[in-house]
Structures are given as C-alpha cells and as structure tokens.
Short mmCIF file of C-alpha atoms and ligand atoms in Angstrom, two decimals:
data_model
loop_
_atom_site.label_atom_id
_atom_site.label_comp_id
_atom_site.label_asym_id
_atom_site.label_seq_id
_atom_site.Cartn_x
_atom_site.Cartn_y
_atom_site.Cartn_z
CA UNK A 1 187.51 38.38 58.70
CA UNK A 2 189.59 41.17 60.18
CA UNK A 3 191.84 43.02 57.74
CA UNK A 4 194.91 45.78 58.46
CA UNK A 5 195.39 48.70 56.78
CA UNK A 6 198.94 50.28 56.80
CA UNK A 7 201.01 53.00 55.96
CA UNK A 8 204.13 53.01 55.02
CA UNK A 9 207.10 55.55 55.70
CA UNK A 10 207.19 55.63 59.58
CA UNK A 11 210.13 55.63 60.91
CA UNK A 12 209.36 53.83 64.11
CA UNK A 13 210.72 55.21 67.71
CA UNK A 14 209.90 54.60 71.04
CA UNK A 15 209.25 51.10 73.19
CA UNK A 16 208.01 47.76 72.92
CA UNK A 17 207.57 45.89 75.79
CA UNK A 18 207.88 41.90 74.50
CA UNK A 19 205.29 39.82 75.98
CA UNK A 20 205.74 35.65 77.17
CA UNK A 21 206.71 33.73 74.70
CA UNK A 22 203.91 31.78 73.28
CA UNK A 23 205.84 28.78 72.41
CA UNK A 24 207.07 28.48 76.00
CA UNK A 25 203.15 29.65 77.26
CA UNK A 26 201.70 26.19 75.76
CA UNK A 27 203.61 23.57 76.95
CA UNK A 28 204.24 25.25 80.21
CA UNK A 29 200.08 24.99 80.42
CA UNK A 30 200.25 21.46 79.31
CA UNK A 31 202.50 20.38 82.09
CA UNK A 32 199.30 21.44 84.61
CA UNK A 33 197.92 17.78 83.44
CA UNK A 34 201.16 16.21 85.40
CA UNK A 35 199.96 16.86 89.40
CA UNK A 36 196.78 17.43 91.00
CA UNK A 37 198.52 20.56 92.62
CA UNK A 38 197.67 24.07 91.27
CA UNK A 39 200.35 25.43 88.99
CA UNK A 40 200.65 29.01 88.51
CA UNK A 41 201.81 31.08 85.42
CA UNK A 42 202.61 34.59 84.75
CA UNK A 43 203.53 36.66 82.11
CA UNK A 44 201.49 34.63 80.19
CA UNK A 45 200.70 36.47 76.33
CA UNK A 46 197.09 37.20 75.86
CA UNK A 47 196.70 35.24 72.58
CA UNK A 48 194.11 32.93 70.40
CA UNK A 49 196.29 29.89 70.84
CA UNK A 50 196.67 30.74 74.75
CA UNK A 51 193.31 30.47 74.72
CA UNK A 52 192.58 27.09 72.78
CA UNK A 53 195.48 26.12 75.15
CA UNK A 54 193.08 26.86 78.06
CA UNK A 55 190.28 25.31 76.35
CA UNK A 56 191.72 22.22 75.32
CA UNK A 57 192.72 22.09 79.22
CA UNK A 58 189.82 22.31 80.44
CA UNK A 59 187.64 20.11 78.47
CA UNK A 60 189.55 17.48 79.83
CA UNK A 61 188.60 18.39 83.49
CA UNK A 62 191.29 21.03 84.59
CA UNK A 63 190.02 23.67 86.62
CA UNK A 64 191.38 27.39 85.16
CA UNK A 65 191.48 30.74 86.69
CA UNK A 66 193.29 33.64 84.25
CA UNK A 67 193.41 37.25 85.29
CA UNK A 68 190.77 39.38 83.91
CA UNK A 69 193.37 42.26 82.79
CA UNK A 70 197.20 42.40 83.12
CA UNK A 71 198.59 42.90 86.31
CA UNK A 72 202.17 43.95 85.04
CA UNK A 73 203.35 47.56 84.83
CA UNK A 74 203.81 46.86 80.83
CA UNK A 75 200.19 46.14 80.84
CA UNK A 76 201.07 42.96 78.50
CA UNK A 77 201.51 39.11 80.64
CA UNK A 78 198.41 37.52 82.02
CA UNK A 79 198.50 34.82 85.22
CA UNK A 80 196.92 31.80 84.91
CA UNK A 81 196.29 29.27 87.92
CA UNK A 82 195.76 25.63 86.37
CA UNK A 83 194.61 22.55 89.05
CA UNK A 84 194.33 19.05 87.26
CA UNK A 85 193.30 17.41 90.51
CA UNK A 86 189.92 16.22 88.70
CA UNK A 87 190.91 14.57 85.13
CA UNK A 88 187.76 13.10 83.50
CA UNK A 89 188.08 13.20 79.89
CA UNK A 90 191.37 12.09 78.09
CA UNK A 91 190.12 12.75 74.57
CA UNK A 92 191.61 16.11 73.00
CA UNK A 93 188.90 16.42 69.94
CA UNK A 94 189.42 16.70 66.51
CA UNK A 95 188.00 20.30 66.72
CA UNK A 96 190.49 22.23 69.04
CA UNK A 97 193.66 19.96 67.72
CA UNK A 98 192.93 21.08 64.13
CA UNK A 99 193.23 24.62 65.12
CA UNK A 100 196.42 24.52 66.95
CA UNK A 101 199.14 21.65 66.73
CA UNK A 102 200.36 22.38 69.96
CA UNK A 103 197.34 20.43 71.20
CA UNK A 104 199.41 17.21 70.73
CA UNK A 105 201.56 18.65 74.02
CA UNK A 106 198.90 16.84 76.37
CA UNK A 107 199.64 13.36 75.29
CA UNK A 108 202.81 13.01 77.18
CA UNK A 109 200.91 14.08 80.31
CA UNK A 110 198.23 12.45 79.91
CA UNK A 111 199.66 9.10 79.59
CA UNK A 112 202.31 9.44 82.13
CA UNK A 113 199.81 10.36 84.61
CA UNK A 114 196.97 8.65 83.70
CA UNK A 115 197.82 5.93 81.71
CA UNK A 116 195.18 6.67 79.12
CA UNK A 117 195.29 9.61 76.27
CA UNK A 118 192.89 9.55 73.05
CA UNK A 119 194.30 12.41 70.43
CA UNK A 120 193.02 13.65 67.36
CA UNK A 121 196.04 13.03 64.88
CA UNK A 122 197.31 16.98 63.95
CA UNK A 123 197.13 17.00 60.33
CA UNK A 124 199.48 18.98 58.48
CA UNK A 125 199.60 22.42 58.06
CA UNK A 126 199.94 25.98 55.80
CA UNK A 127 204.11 25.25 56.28
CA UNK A 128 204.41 21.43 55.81
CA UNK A 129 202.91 18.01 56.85
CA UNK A 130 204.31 18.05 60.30
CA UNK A 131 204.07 14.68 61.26
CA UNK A 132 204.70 13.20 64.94
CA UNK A 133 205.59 10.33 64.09
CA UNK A 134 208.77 10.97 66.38
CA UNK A 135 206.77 11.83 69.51
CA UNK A 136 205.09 8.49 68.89
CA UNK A 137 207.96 6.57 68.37
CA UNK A 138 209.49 7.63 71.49
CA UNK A 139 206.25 6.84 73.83
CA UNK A 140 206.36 3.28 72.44
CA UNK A 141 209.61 3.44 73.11
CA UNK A 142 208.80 4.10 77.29
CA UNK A 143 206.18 1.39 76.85
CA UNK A 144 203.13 3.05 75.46
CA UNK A 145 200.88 0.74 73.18
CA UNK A 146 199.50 3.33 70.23
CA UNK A 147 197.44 2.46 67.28
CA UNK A 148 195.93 5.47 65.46
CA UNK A 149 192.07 5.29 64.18
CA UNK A 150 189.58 6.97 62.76
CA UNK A 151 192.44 10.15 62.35
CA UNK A 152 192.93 9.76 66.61
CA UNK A 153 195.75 8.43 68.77
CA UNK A 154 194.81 6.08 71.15
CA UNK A 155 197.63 5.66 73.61
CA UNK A 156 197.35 3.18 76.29
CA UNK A 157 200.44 1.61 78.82
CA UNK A 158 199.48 -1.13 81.73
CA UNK A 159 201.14 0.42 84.65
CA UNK A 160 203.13 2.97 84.23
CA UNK A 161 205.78 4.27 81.41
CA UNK A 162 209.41 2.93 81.91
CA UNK A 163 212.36 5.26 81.35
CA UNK A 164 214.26 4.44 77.81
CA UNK A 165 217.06 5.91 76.14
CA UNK A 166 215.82 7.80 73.12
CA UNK A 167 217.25 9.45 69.88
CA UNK A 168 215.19 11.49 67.83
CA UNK A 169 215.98 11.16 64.57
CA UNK A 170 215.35 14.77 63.84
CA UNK A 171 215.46 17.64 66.48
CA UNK A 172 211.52 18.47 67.33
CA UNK A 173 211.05 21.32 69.53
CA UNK A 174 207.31 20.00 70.69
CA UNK A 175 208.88 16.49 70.18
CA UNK A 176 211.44 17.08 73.10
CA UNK A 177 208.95 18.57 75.44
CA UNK A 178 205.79 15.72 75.02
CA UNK A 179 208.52 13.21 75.86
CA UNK A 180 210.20 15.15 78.72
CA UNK A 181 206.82 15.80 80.39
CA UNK A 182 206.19 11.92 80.27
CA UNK A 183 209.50 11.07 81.32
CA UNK A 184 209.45 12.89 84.95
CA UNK A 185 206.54 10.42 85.62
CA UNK A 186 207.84 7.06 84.21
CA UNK A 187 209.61 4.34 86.23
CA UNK A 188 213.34 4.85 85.78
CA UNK A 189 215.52 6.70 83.45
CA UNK A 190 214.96 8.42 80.36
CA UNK A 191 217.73 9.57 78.15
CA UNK A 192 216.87 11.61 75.51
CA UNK A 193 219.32 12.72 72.86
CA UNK A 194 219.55 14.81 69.69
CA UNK A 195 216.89 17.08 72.03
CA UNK A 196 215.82 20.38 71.33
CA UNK A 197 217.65 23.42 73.02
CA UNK A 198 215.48 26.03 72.42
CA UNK A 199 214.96 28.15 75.61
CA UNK A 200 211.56 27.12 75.36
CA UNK A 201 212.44 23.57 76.26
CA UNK A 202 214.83 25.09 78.71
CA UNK A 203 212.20 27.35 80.42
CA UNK A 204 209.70 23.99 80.79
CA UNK A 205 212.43 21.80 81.98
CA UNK A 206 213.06 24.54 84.64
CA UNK A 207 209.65 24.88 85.52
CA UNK A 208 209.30 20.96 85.69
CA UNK A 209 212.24 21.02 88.08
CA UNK A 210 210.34 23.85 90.37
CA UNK A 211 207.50 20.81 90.57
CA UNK A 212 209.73 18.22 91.86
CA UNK A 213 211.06 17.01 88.61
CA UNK A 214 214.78 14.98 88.42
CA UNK A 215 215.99 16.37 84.90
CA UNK A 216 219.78 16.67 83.74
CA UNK A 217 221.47 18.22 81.38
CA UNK A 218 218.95 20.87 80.80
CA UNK A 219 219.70 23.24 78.09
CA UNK A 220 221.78 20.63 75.94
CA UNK A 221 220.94 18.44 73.85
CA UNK A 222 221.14 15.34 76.29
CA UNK A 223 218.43 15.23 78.51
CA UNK A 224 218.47 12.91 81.17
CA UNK A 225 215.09 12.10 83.35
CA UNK A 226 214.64 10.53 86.31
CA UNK A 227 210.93 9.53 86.58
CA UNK A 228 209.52 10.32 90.24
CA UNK A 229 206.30 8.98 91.59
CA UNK A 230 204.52 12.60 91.18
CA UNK A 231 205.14 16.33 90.58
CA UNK A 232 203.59 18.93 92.93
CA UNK A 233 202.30 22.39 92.01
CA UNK A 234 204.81 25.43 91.49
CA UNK A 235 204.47 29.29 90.36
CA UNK A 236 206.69 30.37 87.45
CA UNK A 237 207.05 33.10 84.86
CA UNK A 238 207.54 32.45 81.02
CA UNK A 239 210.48 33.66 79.24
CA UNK A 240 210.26 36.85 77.17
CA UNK A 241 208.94 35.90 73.38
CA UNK A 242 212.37 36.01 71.16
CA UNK A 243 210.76 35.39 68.20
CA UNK A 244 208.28 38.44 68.91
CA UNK A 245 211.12 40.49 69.95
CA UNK A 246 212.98 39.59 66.68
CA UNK A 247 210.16 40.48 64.47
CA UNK A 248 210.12 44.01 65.90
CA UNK A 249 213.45 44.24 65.71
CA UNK A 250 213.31 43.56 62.16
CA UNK A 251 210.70 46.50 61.71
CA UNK A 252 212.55 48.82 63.67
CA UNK A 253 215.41 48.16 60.85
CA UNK A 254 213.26 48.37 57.84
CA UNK A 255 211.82 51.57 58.63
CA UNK A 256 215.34 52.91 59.78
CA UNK A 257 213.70 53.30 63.25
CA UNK A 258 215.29 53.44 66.98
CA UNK A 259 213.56 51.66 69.27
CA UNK A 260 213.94 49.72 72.77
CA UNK A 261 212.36 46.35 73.02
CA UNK A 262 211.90 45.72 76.68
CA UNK A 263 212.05 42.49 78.85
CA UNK A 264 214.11 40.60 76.49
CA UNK A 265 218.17 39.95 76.43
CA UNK A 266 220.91 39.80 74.13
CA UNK A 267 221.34 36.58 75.40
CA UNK A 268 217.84 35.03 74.17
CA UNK A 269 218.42 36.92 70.92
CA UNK A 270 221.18 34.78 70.21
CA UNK A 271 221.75 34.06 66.52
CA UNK A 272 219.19 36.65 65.58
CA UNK A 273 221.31 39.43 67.05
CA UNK A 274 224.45 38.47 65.01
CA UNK A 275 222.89 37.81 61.59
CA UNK A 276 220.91 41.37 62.11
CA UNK A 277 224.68 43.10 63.39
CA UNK A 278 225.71 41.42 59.94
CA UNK A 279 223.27 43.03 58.21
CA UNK A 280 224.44 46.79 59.73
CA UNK A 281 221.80 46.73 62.38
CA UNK A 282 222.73 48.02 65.71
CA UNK A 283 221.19 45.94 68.99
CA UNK A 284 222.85 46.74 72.18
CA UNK A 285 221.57 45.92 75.80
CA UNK A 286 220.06 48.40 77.32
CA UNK A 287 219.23 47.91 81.12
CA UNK A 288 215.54 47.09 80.57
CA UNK A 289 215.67 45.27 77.17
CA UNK A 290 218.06 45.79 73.88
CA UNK A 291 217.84 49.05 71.68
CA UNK A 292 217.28 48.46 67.75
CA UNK A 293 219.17 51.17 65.36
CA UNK A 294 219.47 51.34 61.73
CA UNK A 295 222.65 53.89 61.40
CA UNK A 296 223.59 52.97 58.00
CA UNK A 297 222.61 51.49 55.48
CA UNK A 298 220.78 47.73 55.34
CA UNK A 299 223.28 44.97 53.81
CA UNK A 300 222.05 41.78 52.26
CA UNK A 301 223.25 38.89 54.48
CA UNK A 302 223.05 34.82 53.63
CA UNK A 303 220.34 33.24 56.06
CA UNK A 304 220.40 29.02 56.53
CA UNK A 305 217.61 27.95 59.27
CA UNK A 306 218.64 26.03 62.15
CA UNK A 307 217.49 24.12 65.11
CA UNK A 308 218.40 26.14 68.42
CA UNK A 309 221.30 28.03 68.65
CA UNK A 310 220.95 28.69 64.74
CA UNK A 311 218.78 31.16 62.93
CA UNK A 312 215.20 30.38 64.26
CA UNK A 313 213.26 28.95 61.30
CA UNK A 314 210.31 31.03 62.58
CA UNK A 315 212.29 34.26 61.71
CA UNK A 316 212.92 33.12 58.61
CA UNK A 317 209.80 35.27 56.51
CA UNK A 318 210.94 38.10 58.97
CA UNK A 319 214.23 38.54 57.82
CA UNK A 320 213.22 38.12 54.49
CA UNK A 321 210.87 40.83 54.48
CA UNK A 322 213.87 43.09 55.93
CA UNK A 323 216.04 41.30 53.09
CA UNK A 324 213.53 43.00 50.02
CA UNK A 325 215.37 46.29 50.92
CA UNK A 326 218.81 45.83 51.78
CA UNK A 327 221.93 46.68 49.56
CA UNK A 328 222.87 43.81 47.13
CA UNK A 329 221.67 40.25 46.99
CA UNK A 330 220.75 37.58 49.77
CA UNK A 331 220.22 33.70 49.75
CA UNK A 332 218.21 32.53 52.51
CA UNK A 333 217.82 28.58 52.86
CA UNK A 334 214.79 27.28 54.91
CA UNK A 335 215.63 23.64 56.39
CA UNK A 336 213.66 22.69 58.70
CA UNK A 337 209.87 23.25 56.91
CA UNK A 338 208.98 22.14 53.76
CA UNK A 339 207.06 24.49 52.44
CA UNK A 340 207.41 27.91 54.48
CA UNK A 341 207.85 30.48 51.36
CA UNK A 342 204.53 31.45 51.25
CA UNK A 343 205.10 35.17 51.89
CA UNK A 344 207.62 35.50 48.78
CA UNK A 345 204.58 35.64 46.08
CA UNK A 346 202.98 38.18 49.03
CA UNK A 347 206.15 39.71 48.99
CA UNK A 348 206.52 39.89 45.41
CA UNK A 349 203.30 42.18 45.06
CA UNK A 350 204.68 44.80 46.76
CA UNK A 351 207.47 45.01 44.57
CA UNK A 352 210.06 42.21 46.39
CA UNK A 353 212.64 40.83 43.72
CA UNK A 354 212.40 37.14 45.00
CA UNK A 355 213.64 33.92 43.42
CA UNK A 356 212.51 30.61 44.68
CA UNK A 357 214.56 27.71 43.80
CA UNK A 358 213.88 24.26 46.16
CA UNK A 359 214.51 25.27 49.86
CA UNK A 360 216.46 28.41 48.83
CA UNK A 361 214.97 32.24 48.28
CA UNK A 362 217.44 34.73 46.12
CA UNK A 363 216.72 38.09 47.23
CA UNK A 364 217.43 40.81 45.11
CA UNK A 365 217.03 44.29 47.56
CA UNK A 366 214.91 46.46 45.56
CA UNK A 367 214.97 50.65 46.27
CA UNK A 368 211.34 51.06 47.32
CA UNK A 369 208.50 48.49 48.05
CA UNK A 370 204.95 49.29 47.25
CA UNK A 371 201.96 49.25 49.23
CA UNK A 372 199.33 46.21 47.94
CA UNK A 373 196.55 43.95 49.34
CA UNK A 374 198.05 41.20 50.30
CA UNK A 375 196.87 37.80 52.15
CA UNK A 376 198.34 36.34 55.02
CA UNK A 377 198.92 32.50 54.87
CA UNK A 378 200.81 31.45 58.43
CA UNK A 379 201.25 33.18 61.59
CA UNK A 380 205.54 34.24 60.64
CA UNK A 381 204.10 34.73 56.86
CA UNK A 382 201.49 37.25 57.77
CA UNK A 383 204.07 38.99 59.97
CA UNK A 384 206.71 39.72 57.28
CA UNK A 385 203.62 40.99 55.35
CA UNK A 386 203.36 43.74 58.35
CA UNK A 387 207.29 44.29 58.09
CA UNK A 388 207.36 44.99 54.74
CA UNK A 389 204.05 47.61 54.65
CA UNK A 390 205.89 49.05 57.31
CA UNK A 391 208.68 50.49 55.06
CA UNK A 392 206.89 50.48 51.73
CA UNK A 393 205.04 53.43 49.77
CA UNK A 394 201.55 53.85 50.61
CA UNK A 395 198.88 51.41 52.21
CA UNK A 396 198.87 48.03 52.56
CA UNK A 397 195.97 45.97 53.32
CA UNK A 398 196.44 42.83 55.09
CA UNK A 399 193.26 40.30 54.77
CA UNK A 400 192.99 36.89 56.98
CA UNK A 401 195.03 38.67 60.51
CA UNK A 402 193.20 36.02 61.88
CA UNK A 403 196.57 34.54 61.73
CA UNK A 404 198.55 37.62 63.38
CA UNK A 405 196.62 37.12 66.40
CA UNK A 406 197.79 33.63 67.51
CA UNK A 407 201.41 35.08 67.69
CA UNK A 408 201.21 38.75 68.36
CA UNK A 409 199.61 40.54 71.42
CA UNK A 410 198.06 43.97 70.73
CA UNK A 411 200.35 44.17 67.59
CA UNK A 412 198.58 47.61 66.30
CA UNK A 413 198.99 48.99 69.71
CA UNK A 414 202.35 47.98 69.96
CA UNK A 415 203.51 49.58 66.66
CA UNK A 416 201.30 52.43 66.65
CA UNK A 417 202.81 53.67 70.12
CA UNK A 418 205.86 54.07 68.05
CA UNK A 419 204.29 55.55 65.27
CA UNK A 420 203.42 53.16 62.62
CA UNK A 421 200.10 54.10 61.29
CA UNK A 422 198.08 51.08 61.30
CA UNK A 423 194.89 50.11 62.35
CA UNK A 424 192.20 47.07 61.89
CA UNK A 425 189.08 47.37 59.89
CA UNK A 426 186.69 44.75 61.56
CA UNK A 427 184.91 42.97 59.10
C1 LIG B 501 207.71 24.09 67.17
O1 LIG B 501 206.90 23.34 66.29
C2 LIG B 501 207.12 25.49 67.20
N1 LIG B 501 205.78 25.42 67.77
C3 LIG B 501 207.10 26.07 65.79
O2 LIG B 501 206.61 27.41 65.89
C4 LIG B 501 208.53 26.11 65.27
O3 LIG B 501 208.52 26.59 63.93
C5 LIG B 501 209.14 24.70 65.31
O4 LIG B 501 209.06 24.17 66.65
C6 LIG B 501 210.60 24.67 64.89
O5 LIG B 501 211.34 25.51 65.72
C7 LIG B 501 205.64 25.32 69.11
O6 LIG B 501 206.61 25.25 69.86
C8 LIG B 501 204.25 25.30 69.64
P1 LIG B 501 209.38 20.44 65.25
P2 LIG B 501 207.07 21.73 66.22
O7 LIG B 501 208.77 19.20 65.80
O8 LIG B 501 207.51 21.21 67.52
C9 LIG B 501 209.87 17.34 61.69
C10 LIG B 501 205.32 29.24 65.32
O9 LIG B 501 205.33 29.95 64.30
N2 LIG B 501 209.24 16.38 62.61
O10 LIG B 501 210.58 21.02 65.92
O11 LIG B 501 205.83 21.18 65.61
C11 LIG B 501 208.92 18.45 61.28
O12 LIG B 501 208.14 18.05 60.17
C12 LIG B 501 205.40 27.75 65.20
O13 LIG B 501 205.28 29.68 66.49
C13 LIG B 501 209.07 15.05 62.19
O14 LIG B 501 209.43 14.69 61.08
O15 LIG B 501 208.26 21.59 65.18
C14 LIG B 501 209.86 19.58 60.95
O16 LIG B 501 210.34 19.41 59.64
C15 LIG B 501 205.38 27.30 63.76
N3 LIG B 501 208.48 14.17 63.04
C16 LIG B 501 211.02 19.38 61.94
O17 LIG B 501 210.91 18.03 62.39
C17 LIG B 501 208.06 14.53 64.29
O18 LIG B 501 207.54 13.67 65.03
C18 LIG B 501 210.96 20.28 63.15
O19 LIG B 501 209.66 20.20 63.69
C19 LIG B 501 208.22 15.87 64.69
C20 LIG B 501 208.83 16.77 63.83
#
C-alpha cells in the first residue's frame, strides 16, 4: 500500500484549481440508468470511487465512454458519456457495493425504470453502521415489495412505482437522491419532506430537470415530483467539490499560507466560510475562485455538525486538524456519524491535545505539532492527517492513502504546486 511522506513548515502559496465534486459525480452517473438516451458529464473528478461508479454501471449493461485525459484548461474534470439503452443485469454485487456505499444510488433507478433491482445490502463502515433502512422505507412506501436475503436487496414492484408523500425520519443526503431518481419515473406525485439540501442534491435535481424531469421545490427541503413516463438524455457539468475546496482551505490556514482556490464560490462555501472567518481566517471572492489568508493569528472556534446549510459533517476531521493549533480551546460536536473521531488518536501522535467525551472532541491548541507515522482510517480522517503534517515539525508518514484517493484528485500535485513538500512512496 501507498504511503506519503511530508514535510512540515511550508507555508503554502499559489493556486488550486477544485475539481467536481465527487459526491455530486456519483449520483449524477447513477441517474444514466433512468433513459435509454446518452447522458453526458463533465468536470467529472478523476477518482477511485468515480471509477467503481463506472464499473458498477457498466456491469449492469450501460455503455461508457470517459475522456482519456482532461480536456479543461485546469487540467483536472474528466467527461463521461453514459447510454443505458441496453440494461441486462440488475444485480449490483456484493464486491463493488462493499467498496463504495454509494453503490446503493442505482436502486432507485433501477426499479423505477425497470421494475426489478437486486442489491448487495452496504454494510457499515470505518464512521458508523450506515444503515438504509430509510431509502427502503420510502420505496415501499411508492409501492416497491423488498425483502433482503442472503445480505442483498431484492426489490420488485408490478407495474410501475406510484408517487407517495414521504418523510424521512432523518435527513440522508444519498437517501434524498435514490428516492428522487425513482420518483421522476413513478405514476403520480411524490412529496418528499425533511429532504436533503445539500447542493449535491440540488445539482442532480437540476440535472434531472435538464432530462425532462417535473421536480419542485428544488433546493429546500420539500421536494415535490411529478413522475413522467420517461427522461431523455442531457449534457451537464458537476458542481465544484466544496468539501475539497474546504480542506485546502483549511491547509492554506494551518500553514499561515495565501492561496486562491479556483472554480469554487463563496456561495457553495457556505457555513464553512463563516466558521473559518470565526476562526481569523480570511476567504474573499476572487473573480476565478475565493483567496485563503491567515493574517493573524488562528482562534479556537466551537464546531456542531449539521445537515446542509450547517457545518458539513465531512469537514468535521478537517477543522479539527486546523483546531490542534489555534489560540485557546475548541469543542467540536459530531452529530450526524457515530463514530467519526478516528483521526483524534492520529492526531494525538503528532502532539494534538484532544479530549474525547461521547460525540464531543475538546481541543486544546498546542504551540507546535510533530511529525509521526500515522495511519489513515476514512477518506476526511486521512485528510486531516495531511493538514496537520502540513504545519507540523518534520516528516510525517501517512500509511493506507489508499483512502486519500477516493476523495482527492492529484492531491500531491495539487499541494506541491504551492509548495508543500510531499510526495508518495509506492509500495
Ligand atoms: C452522504 O452519505 C455522503 N456520501 C457522505 O460523504 C456524507 O458524510 C453524508 O452524506 C452526510 O453528509 C455521498 O454523498 C456519496 P446520510 P450518506 O444518509 O447519504 C443515517 C464522504 O466523505 N441514516 O446523509 O450515506 C446515517 O446513519 C462521504 O464523501 C439512517 O439512519 O449519509 C447517518 O447517521 C462520507 N438511515 C445520517 O442518517 C438511512 O436510511 C446521515 O446519513 C440513511 C441514513
């Protein structure tokens, strides 16, 4: 397994240029499975789970075309072509669902369209149990008949899925967008409430709409669906990556750095931007991005994760990595995973003063982290591990990147153009 070695104590300056946000990238690539007509994707990030995305896709009969190299003037954003015209397998297999949860996103499709979707039950994973039980419950709910066996779902409806009026007990991001997908193809109405309003959602309900889609509402958290008899194909770009552009952000701070992170607004940035102002970071707009300077000095700030517009739970290990170093104490309370403090013992090695108590972390900042090796756990976990090497005292070395990968596109490159020195030792 890859490792990364780095070196702390570089101040990092220059550009980033954020690539497509990944958790916009995979359900976007699910909706392909709705019409037989070619949908077309750019800006698409070159990553591991893009790839099982593509994978998964196929197996079940879509035909794929991807760019060889990027065609953008950042270099970074890939286009993709997807045609489900010939569906002939509806099983998504135990072996490519285990490696990425956001294999459960072709259920909705699949079933709306075809009537017919067998899918290897998730399992949990490194941050909690995750069930679905709430995607589930809302596809009975339009009619679906689903009995789970041998660790599979077997969905089935006679005819087609009627419209319903759902509330999800819980917000689910990947919840809101299996049911949506299903919903533009069902007979009737759908209502769904308490939905998710990150701009993921928002960028595949506006795709959806570009391929003849009815949906309402879009960007709240009342969706309203009318099914249609069938979608047609459509081009669209994914939205920049805000949690990508957050985690630079956050090591542009810790290393007291200056740097613009391009294709990606304010507006996206949302709570991010005003819990890092809090914290005496600078982010203004520039007119091809936002620019990230660390005048003074770093202040500890209280975090609380929330669904969308609230702190985004996967910048949670982020900020706390930027929290090790700050002036004075900070409390940040994780509420939406169950178990996602698997960086603090990481963090801890390299010198973090970190208490753990329930769903909350104490933070006391410390003057100077240390460089350690340290093990990456989860794709936000392993990042906070690059974060803090970043600003600490000699070299880090990061095992398992496998991890990084999945979320980050050409992460050396990207932080070594502004001076970090990092590289990867291939195992
Ligand atoms: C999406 O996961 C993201 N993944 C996650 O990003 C992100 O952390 C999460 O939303 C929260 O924002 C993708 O979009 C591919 P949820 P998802 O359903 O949809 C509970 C990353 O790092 N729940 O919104 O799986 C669940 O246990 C990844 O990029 C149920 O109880 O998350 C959790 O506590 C990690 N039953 C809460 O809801 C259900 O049926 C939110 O989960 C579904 C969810």
């Amino acid at each position: 397994m890859d490792k990364i070695r780095i070196r702390g104590g570089h101040a990092l300056k220059g550009i980033i240029p954020i690539s497509g946000a990944k958790n916009a990238a995979l359900p976007l690539m699910s909706a392909a499975l709705l019409t037989e007509g070619e949908l077309k994707l750019s800006n698409i990030p070159y990553l591991a789970d893009v790839i099982t995305m593509a994978n998964l896709l196929v197996q079940h009969g879509t035909t794929l075309h991807m760019d060889e190299k990027s065609a953008s003037a950042t270099g970074f954003g890939r286009t993709i072509g997807l045609k489900a015209a010939n569906i002939t397998n509806f099983t998504a297999p135990y072996d490519l669902v285990r490696t990425m949860r956001a294999s459960v996103l072709v259920l909705g499709p699949l079933l709306a369209r075809f009537g017919q979707a067998k899918v290897s039950l998730p399992g949990g994973c490194a941050i909690g149990t995750r069930p679905i039980d709430l995607h589930l419950k809302a596809l009975e709910q339009m009619g679906a008949l689903i009995e789970l066996a041998d660790g599979y779902i077997n969905a089935f409806v006679k005819g087609k899925l009627k419209g319903a009026d759902i509330t999800f007990d819980t917000v689910t991001v990947t919840g809101t967008e299996n049911v949506m997908m299903a919903a533009t193809l069902a007979e009737g109405e759908t209502t769904l409430r308490n939905a998710a309003r990150e701009p993921e959602v928002t960028d595949l309900a506006n795709c959806l709409v570009k391929m003849g889609a009815n949906i309402q509402g879009i960007g709240s958290g009342t969706l309203i669906i009318q099914g249609t008899k069938a979608l047609h194909g459509a081009e669209h770009s994914v939205i920049a990556d805000r949690i990508e552009a957050g985690t630079y952000a956050a090591a542009a701070a810790i290393t007291g750095g200056d740097v613009e992170l391009q294709g990606v607004s304010m507006q996206i940035l949302g709570a991010v931007a005003e819990k890092f102002a809090e914290a005496g970071i600078d982010i203004k707009p520039t007119a091809k991005g936002v620019r990230v300077t660390r005048n003074n000095g770093l202040n500890g700030v209280d975090v609380m994760t929330q669904p969308y517009p609230g702190f985004p739970t996967d910048m949670q290990a982020q900020m706390m990595a930027l929290m090790t170093v700050a002036k004075g104490a900070s409390m940040i309370t994780e509420t939406i995973f169950e178990n996602r403090f698997m960086h603090v013992p990481e963090l801890t090695r390299m010198g973090a003063k970190i208490n753990v108590h329930g769903s909350s972390a104490m933070i006391r900042g410390a003057k100077q982290l240390t460089g350690a090796e340290v093990m990456a756990t989860d794709l936000r976990a392993s990042v906070s591990l690059v974060i803090a090497a970043l600003a600490a005292k000699g070299d880090t070395i990061i095992n398992r990147v496998y991890h990084l990968d999945r979320g980050y596109e050409r992460l050396e490159e990207k932080l070594s153009a502004c001076g970090a020195e990092i590289e990867r030792i291939k195992s």
